[in-house]
Coordinates of C-alpha atoms in Angstrom, one line a residue:
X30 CA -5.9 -40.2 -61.3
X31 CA -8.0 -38.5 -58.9
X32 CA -12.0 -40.0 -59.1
X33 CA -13.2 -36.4 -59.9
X34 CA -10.9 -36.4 -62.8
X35 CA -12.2 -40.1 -64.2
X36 CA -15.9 -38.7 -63.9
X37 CA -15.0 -35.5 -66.0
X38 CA -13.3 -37.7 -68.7
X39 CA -16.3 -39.8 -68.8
X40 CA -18.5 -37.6 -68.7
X41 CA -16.4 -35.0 -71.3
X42 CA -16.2 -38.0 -73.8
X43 CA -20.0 -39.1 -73.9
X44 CA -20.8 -35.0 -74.4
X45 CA -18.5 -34.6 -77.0
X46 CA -19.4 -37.8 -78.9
X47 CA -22.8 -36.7 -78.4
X48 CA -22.3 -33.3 -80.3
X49 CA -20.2 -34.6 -82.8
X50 CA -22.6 -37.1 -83.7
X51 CA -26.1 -35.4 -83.0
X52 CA -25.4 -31.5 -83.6
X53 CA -22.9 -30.9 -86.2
X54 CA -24.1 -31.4 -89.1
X55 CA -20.9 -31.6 -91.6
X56 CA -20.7 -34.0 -94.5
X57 CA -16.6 -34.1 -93.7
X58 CA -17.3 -36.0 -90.7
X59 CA -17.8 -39.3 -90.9
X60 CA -20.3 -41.5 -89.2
X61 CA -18.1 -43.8 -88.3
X62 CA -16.4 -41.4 -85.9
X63 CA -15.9 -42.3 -82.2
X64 CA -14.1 -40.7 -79.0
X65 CA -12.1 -42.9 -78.2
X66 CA -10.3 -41.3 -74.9
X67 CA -10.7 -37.7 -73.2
X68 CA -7.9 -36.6 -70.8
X69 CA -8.6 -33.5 -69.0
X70 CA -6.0 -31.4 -67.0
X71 CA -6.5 -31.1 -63.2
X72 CA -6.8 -27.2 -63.4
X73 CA -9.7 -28.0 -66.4
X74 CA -7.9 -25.7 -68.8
X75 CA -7.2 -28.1 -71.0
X76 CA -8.1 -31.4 -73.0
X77 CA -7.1 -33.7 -74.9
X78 CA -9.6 -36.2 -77.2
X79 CA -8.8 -38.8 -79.2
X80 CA -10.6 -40.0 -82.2
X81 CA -11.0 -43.5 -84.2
X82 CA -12.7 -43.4 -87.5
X83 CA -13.7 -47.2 -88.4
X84 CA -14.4 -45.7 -92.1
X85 CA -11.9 -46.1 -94.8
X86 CA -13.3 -43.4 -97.1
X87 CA -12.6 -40.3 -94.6
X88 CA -9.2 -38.5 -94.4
X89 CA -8.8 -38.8 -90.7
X90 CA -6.2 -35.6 -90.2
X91 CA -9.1 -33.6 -92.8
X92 CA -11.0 -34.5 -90.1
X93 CA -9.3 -34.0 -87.4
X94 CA -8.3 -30.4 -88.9
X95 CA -12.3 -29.5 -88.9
X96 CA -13.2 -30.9 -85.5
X97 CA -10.5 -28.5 -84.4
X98 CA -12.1 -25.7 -86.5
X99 CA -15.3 -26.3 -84.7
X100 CA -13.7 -26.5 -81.7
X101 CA -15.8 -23.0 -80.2
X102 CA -19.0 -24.5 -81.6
X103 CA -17.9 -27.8 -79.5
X104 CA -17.1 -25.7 -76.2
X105 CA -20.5 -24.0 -76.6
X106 CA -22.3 -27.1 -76.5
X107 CA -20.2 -28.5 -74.0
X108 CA -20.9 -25.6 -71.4
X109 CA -24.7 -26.4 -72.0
X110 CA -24.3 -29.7 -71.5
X111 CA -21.7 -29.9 -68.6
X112 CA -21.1 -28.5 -65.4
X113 CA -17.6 -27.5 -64.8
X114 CA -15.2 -24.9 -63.4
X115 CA -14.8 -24.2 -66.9
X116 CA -14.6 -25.1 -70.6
X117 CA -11.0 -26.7 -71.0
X118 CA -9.5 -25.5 -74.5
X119 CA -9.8 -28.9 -77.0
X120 CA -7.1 -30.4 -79.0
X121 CA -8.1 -33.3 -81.0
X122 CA -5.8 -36.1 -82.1
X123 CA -6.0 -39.0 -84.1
X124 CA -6.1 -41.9 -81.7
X125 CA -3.2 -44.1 -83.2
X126 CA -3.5 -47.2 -81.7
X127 CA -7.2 -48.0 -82.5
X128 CA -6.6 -46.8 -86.1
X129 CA -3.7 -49.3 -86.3
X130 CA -5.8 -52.4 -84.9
X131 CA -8.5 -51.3 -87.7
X132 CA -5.9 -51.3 -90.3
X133 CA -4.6 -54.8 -89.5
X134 CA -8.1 -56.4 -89.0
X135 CA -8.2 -55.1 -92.5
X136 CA -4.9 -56.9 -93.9
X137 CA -5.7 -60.0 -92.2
X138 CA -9.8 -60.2 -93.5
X139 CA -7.5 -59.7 -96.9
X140 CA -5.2 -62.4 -96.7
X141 CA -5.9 -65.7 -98.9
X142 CA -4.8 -68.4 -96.4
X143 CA -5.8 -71.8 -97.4
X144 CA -7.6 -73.9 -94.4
X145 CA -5.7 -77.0 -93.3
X146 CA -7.7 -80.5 -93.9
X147 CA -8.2 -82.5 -90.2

């Protein structure tokens, strides 16, 4: 990956967490919400973002569905905050491996294992 590409996934994934987090003000999204990897296409027409929630109580794909709902709210704030050939077109996904690791840190805080004695 090209370093122009890496500095526009950086810099894509700190401007979206920032407007997810400091502008849109929607009680379906939780707090806990991160951005957990942005790949942008070469040609900047595209992008793909993937979120982590670390909050049980959200329904991540309700979620997800609303981010993309928001999605020209999210492009508007990006072109203000960015400067690119252009505004790639968002598709959010629910990052799978980060919601897996949460899940068995979960199981395993859960688990009654008795402590050998020395």
């Amino acid at each position: 990956m090209s370093k122009r590409i890496e500095r526009a996934n950086s810099e894509l994934q700190k401007c979206i967490a920032d407007i997810i987090q400091n502008k849109m003000r929607d009680p379906r999204i939780s707090p806990m919400l991160y951005v957990s990897e942005v790949n942008v296409m070469p040609d900047f027409k595209f992008c793909k973002i993937k979120i982590a929630i670390d909050d049980t109580d959200y329904n991540v794909k309700k979620t997800i569905e609303v981010l993309q709902k928001s999605e020209g709210f999210i492009k508007r704030q990006l072109a203000d905050a960015v400067q690119m050939p252009q505004v790639p077109k968002l598709k959010f996904e629910i990052d799978k491996g980060t919601s897996a690791t949460i899940r068995i840190n979960e199981i395993l805080k859960n688990l009654d294992i008795p402590k050998e004695d020395e």
